[in-house]
Short mmCIF file of C-alpha atoms and ligand atoms in Angstrom, two decimals:
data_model
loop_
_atom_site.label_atom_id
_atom_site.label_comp_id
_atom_site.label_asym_id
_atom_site.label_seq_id
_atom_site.Cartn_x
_atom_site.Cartn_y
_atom_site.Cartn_z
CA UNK T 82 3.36 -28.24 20.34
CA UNK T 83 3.73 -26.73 23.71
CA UNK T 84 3.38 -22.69 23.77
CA UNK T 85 6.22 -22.69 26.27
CA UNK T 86 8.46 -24.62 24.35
CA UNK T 87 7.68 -22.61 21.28
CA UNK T 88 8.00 -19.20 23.53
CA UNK T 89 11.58 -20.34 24.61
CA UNK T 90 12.86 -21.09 20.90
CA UNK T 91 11.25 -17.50 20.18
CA UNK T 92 13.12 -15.91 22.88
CA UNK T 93 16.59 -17.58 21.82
CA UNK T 94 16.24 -15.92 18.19
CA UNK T 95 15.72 -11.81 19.71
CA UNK T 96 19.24 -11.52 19.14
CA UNK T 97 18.97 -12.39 15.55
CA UNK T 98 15.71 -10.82 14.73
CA UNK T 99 16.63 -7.91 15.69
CA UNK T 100 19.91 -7.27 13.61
CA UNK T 101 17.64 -8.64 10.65
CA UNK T 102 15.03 -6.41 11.31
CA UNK T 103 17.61 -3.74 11.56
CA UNK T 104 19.23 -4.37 8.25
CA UNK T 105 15.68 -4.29 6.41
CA UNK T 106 14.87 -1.00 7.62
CA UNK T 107 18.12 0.09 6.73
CA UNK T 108 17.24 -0.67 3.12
CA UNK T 109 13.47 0.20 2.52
CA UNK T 110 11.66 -0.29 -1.04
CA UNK T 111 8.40 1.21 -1.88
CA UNK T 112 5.52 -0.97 -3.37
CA UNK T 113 6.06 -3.11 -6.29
CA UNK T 114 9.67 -2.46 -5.83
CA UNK T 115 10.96 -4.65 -3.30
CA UNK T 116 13.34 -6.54 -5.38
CA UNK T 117 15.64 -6.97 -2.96
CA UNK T 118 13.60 -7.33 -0.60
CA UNK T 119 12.05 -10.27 -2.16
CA UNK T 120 15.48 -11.95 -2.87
CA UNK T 121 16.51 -11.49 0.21
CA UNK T 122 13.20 -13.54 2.48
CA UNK T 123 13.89 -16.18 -0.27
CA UNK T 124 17.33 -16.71 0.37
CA UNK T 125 16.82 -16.66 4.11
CA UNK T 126 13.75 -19.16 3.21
CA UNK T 127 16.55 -21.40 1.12
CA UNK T 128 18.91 -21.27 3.95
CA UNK T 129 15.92 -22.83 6.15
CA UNK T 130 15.86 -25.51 4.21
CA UNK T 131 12.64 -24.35 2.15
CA UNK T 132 12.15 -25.92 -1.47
CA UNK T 133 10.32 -24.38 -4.21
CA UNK T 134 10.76 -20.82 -3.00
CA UNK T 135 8.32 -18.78 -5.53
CA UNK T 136 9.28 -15.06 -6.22
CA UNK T 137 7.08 -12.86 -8.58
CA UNK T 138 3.36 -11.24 -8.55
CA UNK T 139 2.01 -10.06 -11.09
CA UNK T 140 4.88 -10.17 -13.80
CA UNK T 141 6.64 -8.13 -11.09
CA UNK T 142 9.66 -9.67 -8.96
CA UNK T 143 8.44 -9.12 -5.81
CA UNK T 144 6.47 -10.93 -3.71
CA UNK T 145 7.45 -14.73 -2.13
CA UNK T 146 5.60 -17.56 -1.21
CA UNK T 147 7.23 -20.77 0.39
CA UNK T 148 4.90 -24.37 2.17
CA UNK T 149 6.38 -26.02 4.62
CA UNK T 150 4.70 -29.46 4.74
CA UNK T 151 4.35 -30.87 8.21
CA UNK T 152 4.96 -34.89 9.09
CA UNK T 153 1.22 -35.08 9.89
CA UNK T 154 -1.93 -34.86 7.51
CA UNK T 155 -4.04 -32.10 8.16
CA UNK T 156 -5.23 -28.66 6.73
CA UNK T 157 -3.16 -25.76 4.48
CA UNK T 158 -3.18 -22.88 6.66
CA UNK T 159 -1.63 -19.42 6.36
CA UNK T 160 0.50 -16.68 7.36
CA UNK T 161 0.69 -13.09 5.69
CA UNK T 162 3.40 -10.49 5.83
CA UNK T 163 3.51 -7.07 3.83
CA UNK T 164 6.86 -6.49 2.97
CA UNK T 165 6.88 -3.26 1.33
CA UNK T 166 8.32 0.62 2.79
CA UNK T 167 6.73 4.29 2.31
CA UNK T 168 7.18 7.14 0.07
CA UNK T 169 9.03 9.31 2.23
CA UNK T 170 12.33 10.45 3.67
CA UNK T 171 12.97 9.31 7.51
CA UNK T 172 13.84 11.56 10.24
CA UNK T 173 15.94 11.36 13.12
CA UNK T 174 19.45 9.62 13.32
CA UNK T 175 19.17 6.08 14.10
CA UNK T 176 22.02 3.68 13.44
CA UNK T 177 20.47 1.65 10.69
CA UNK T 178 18.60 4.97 9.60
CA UNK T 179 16.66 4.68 5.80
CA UNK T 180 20.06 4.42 3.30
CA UNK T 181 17.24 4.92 0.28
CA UNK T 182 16.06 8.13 0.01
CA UNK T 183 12.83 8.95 -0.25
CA UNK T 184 11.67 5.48 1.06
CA UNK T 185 11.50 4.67 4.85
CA UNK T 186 9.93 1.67 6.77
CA UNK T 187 7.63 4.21 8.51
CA UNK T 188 4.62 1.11 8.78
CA UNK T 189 6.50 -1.85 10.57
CA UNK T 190 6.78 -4.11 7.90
CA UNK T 191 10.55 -4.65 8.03
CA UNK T 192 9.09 -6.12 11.59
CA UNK T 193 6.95 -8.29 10.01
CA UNK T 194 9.52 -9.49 7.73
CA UNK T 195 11.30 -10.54 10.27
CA UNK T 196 8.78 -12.35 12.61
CA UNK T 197 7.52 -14.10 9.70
CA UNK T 198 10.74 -15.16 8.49
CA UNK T 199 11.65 -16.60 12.38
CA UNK T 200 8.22 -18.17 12.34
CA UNK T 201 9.12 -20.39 9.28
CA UNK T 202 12.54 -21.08 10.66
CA UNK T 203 10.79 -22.23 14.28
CA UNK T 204 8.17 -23.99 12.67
CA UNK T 205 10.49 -25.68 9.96
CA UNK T 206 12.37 -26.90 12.83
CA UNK T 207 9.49 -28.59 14.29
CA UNK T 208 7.73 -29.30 11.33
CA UNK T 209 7.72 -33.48 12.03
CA UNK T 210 5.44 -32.38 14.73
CA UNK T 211 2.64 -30.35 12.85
CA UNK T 212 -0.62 -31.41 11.99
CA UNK T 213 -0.98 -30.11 8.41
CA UNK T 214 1.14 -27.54 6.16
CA UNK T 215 1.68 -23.63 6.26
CA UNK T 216 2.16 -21.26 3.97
CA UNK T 217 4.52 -18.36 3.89
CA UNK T 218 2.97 -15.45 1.64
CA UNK T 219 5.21 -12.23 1.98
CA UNK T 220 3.05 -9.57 0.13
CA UNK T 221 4.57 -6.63 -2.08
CA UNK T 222 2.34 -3.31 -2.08
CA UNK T 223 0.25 -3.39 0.83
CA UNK T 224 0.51 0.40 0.75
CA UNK T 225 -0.32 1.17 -2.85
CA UNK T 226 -4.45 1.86 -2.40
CA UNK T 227 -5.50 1.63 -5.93
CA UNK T 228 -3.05 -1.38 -7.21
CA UNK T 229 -2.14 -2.99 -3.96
CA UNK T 230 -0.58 -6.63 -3.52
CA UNK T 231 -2.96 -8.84 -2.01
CA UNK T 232 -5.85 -9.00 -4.74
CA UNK T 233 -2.93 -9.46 -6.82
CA UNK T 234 -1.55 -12.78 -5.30
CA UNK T 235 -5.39 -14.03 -4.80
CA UNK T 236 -5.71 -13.82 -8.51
CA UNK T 237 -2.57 -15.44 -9.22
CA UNK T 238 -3.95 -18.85 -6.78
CA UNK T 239 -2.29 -17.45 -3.17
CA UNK T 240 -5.07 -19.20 -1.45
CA UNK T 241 -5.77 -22.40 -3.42
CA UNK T 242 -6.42 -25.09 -0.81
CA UNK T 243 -5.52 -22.85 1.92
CA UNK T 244 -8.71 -23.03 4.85
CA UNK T 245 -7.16 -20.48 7.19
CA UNK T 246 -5.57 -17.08 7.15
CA UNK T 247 -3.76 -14.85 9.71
CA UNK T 248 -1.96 -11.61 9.49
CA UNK T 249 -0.29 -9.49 12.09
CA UNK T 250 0.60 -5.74 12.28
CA UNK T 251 2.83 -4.24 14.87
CA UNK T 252 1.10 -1.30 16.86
CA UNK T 253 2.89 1.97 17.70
CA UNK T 254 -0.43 3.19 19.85
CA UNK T 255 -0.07 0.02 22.05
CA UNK T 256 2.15 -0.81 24.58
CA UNK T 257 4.59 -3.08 23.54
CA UNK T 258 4.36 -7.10 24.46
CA UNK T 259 0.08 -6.73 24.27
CA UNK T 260 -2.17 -7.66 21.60
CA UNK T 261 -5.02 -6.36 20.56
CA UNK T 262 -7.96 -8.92 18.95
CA UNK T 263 -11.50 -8.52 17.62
CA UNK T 264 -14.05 -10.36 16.01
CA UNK T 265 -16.15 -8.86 13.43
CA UNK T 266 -15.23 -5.60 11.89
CA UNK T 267 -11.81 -4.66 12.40
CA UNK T 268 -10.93 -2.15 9.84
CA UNK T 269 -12.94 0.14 7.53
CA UNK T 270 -13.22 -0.38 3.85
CA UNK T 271 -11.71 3.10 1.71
CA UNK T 272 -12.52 4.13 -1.53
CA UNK T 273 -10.93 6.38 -3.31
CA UNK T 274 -12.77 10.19 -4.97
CA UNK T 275 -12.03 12.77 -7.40
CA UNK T 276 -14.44 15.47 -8.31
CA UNK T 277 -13.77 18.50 -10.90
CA UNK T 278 -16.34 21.40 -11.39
CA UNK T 279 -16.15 23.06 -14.66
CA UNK T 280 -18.02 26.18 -14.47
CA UNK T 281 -17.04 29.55 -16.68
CA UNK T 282 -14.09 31.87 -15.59
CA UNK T 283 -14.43 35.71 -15.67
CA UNK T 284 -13.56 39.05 -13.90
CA UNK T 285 -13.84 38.46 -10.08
CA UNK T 286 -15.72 42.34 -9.86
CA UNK T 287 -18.43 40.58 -12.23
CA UNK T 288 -19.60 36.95 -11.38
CA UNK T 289 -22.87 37.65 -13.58
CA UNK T 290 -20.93 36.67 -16.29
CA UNK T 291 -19.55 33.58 -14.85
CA UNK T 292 -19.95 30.84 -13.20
CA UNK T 293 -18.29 30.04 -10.03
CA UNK T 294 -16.77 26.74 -9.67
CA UNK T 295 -15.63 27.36 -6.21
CA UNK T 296 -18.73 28.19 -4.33
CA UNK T 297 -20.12 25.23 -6.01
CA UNK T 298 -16.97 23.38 -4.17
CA UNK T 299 -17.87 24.93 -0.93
CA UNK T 300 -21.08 24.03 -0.95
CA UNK T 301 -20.32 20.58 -1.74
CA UNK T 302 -18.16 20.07 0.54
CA UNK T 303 -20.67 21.01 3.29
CA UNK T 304 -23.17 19.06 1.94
CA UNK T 305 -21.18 15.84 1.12
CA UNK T 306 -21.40 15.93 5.30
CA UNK T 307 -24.82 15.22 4.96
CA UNK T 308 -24.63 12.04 4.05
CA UNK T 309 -23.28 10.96 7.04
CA UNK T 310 -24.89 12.84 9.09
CA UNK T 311 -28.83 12.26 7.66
CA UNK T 312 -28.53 9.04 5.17
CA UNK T 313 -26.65 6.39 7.42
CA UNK T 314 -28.00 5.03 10.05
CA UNK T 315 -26.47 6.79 13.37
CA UNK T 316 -26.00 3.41 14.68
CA UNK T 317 -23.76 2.57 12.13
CA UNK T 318 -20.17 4.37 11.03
CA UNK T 319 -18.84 6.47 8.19
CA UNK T 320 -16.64 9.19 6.98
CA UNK T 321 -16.08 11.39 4.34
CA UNK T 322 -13.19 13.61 3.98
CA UNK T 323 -11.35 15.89 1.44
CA UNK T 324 -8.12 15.53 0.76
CA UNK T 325 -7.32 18.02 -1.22
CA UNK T 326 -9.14 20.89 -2.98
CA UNK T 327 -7.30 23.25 -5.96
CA UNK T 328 -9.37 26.15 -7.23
CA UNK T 329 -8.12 29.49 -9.36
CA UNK T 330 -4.61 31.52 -7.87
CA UNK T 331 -5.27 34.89 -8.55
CA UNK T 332 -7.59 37.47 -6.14
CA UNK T 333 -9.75 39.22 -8.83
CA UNK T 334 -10.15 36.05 -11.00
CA UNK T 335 -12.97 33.16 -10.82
CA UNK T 336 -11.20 30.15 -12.61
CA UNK T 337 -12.75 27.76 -14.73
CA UNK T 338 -12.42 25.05 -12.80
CA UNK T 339 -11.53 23.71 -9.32
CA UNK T 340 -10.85 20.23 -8.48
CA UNK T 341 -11.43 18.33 -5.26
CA UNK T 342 -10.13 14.85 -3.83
CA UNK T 343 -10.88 12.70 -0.76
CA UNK T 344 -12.16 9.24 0.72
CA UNK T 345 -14.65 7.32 2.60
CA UNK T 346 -14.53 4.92 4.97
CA UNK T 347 -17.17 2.59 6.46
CA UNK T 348 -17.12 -1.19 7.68
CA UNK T 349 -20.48 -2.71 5.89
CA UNK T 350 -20.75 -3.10 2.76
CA UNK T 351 -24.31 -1.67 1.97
CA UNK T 352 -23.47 1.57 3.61
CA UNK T 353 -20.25 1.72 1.53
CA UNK T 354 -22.88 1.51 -1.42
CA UNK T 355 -24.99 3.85 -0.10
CA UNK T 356 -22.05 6.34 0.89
CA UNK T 357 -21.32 6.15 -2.99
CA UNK T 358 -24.43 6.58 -4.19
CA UNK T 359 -25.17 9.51 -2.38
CA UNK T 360 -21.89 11.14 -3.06
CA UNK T 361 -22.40 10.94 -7.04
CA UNK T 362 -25.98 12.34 -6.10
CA UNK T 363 -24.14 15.21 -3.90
CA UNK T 364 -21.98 16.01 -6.84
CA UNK T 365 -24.38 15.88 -9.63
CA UNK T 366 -27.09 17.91 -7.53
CA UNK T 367 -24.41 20.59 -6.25
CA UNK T 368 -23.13 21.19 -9.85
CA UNK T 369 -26.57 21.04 -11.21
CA UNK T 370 -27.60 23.84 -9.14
CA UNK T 371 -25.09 25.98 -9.54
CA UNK T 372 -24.87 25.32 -13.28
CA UNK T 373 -21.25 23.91 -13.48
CA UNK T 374 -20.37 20.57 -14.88
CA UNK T 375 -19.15 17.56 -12.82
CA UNK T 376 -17.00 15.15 -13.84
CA UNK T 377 -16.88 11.93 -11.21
CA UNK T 378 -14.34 9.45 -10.53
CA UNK T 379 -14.58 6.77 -7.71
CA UNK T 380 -12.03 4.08 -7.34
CA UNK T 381 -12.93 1.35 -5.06
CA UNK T 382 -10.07 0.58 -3.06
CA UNK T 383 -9.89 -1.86 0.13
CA UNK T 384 -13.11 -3.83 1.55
CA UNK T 385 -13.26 -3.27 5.35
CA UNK T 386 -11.49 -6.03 7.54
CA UNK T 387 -13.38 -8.60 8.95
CA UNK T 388 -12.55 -11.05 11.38
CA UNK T 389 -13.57 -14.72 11.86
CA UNK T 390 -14.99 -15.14 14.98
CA UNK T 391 -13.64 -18.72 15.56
CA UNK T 392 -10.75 -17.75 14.26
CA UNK T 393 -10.70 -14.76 16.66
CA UNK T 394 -10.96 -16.68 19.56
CA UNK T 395 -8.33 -19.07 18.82
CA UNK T 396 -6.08 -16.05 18.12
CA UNK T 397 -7.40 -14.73 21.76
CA UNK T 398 -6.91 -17.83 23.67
CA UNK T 399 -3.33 -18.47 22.09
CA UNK T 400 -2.29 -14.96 22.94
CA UNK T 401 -3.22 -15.68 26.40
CA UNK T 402 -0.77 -17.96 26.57
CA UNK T 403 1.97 -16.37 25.10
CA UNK T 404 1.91 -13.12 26.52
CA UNK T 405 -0.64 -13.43 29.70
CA UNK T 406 -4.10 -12.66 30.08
CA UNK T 407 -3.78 -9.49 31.41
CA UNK T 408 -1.58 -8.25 28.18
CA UNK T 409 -4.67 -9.35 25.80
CA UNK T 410 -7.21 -7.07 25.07
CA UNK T 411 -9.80 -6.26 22.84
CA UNK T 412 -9.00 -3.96 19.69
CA UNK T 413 -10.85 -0.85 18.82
CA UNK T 414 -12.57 -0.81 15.19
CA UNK T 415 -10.64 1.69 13.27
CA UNK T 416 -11.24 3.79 10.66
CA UNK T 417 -8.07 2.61 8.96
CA UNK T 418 -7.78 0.42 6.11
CA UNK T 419 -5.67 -3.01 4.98
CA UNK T 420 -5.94 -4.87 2.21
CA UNK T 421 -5.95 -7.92 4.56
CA UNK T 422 -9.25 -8.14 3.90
CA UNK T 423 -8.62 -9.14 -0.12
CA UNK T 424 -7.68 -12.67 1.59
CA UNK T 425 -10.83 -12.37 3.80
CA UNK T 426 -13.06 -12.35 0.96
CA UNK T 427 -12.06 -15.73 0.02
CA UNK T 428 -11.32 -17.85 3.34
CA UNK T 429 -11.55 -17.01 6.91
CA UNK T 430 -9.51 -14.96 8.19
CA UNK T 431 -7.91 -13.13 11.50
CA UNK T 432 -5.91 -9.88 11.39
CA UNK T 433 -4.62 -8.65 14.63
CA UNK T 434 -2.42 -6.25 16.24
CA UNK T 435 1.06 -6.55 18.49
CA UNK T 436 2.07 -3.79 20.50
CA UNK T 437 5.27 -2.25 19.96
CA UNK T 438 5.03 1.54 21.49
CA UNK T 439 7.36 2.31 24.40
CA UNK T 440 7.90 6.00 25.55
CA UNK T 441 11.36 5.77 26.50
CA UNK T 442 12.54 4.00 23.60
CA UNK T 443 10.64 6.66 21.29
CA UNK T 444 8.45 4.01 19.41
CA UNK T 445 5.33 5.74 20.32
CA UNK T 446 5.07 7.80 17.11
CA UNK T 447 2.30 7.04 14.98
CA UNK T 448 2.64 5.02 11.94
CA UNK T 449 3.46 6.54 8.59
CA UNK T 450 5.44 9.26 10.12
CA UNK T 451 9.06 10.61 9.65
CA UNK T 452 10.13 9.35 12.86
CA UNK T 453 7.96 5.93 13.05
CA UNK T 454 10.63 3.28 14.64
CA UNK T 455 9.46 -0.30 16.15
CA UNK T 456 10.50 -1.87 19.24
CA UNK T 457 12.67 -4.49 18.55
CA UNK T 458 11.77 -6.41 21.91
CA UNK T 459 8.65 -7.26 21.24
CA UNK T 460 9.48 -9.53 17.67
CA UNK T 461 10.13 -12.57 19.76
CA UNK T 462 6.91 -12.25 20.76
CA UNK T 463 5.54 -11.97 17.71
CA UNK T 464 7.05 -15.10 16.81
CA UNK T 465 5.99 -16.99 19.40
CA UNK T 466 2.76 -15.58 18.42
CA UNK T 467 2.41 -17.08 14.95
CA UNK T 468 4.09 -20.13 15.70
CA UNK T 469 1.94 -21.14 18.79
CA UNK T 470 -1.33 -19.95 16.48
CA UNK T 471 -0.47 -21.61 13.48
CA UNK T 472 0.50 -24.83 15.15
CA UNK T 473 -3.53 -24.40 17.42
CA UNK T 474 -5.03 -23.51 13.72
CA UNK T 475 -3.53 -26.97 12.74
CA UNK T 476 -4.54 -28.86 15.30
CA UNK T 477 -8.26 -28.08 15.99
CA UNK T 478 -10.95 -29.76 14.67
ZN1 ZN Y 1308 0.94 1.53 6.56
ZN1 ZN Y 1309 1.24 -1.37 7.58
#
């Protein structure tokens, strides 16, 4: 299929994409709770034409997944969008402003809802003319960290006979119309901590008959640093940061306890093992020294993103044609995390980024914020995006 072809049917749906998108972030649900959500890509999917619409993941329902079979033998490939909004209560007085509250589309992925949705309606309509079958997975929970949606739907078969995945995330810190690519490392993997030191509380005029759980915190904190600092290699990347770090309310008091929280990121897997190692050692040796207890808990949240290099470059040279050489550049790795990389584990994969920030129409803020709003120009691009790659993902060879 021709890329300008595909680029005009894009452009003909901005109208439509845009009041769509609109109405989405006008009615935002948080992870594991897009019901409506859900009902509402598969009755847009029905309307299509789609058969055998499947709603649910696990037990939950949320979640769809819809084929569209092409006229041609070939390969299953597919295409991922997170559908889920954020804890938190939007800003600001736009039009189609947050009517939940407490739950905004502060991420984009009422965006990706909608370019995904106009991808299976542009593709559906050319479908005698693909080389193979996609598949439409729109993912529940992307935000939830320790129970998020995409091992979920890889458990429950998501990728059986499926030889190709790609995923897309709008980009407030990019201009909008250019993408952003990479191969290799993308995004950093995150794990999740929680430390409490028990020590022994007592009168703050006479620590000799306690022990201080909150030096012991201070010094662990500093040390924890260490490990980046002197056991990684400096050619490689890591951090470690607190989140959060509760100890005693009272001046002339040393509690019995304080409790700390944080996470670290890193993109290879044997530093992640080696960041975890050493921060069990860190919190066992701090305690031990200064004769509290520790008690450990380390939740292993999202592996790092990692990109197909073939897969990359096919991603690369199709942007080029949609939106012009000189609006395609490489992506920064980032420290951030995307559980994206639960379908990478299990089939090649690319992951990249669409620019939607614009100054004057205020869609520069950063993501997760109050204010976060997308620019609704740049979703016929998007489409054009997926279409063109998922039609060049079909055809090579
Ligand atoms: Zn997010
Ligand atoms: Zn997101």
């Amino acid at each position: 299929m021709d890329v300008t072809q595909i680029k005009d049917m894009a452009r003909k749906m901005a109208a439509g994409a845009t009041e769509m998108r609109r109405f989405l972030h006008a009615r935002p649900e948080v992870s594991w709770q897009e019901v409506e959500t859900s009902r509402f890509i598969a009755s847009k999917l029905e309307e299509i034409g789609f058969k055998d619409v499947k709603i649910g993941t696990d037990g939950k329902p949320v979640g769809v997944v819809a084929d569209l079979k092409g006229k041609k033998d070939g390969p299953l490939i597919a295409l991922r969008s997170d559908i889920d909004a954020l804890s938190l209560t939007e800003e600001g007085d736009l039009p189609y402003k947050s009517q939940s509250g407490g739950a905004a589309h502060a991420c984009g992925h009422d965006g990706h809802i909608t370019m995904l949705l106009h991808t299976a309606k542009l593709l559906y309509s050319i479908k005698d003319e693909l080389a193979g079958s996609v598949r439409f997975i729109f993912q529940p929970a992307e935000e939830k960290g320790d129970r998020s949606g995409a091992p979920a739907m890889v458990r429950e078969g998501v990728l059986d006979g499926v030889s190709a995945i790609a995923g897309m995330h709008l980009w407030a810190h990019v201009s909008s119309g250019k993408v952003q690519w990479r191969a290799g490392p993308v995004m950093a993997s995150v794990d999740g901590w929680k430390v409490k030191f028990t020590g022994k509380g007592g009168h703050g005029a006479m620590p000799q008959n306690a022990v201080d759980p909150t030096v012991t915190s201070a010094n662990f904190i500093l040390a924890l640093q260490t490990i980046v600092s002197r056991e990684i290699n400096p050619l490689e990347t890591g951090v470690i940061s607190v989140g959060k770090l509760v100890s005693g309310d009272v001046i002339n008091i040393i509690p019995e306890s304080a409790e700390m929280i944080g996470n670290i990121r890193t993109f290879n897997p044997d530093v992640r093992d080696k960041m975890e190692a050493g921060f069990r050692r860190v919190a066992d040796g701090i305690a031990a020294t200064y004769r509290c207890g520790a008690e450990i808990e380390y939740t292993t949240l999202y592996p790092p993103v990692i990109n197909d290099r073939a897969l990359a470059e096919l991603l690369r040279d199709t942007a080029v044609q949609v939106v012009g050489e000189d609006n395609v550049e490489e992506s920064p790795m980032l420290m951030t995390s995307e559980d994206f990389s639960f379908y990478q584990k299990k089939v090649p994969g690319v992951f990249f980024f669409l620019g939607s920030g614009d100054e004057a129409k205020g869609t520069t803020v950063p993501h997760h914020s109050p204010r976060f709003n997308i620019d609704d120009d740049v979703l016929p691009t998007g489409i054009a995006l997926m279409s063109s790659f998922a039609c060049a993902a079909l055809e090579r060879r």
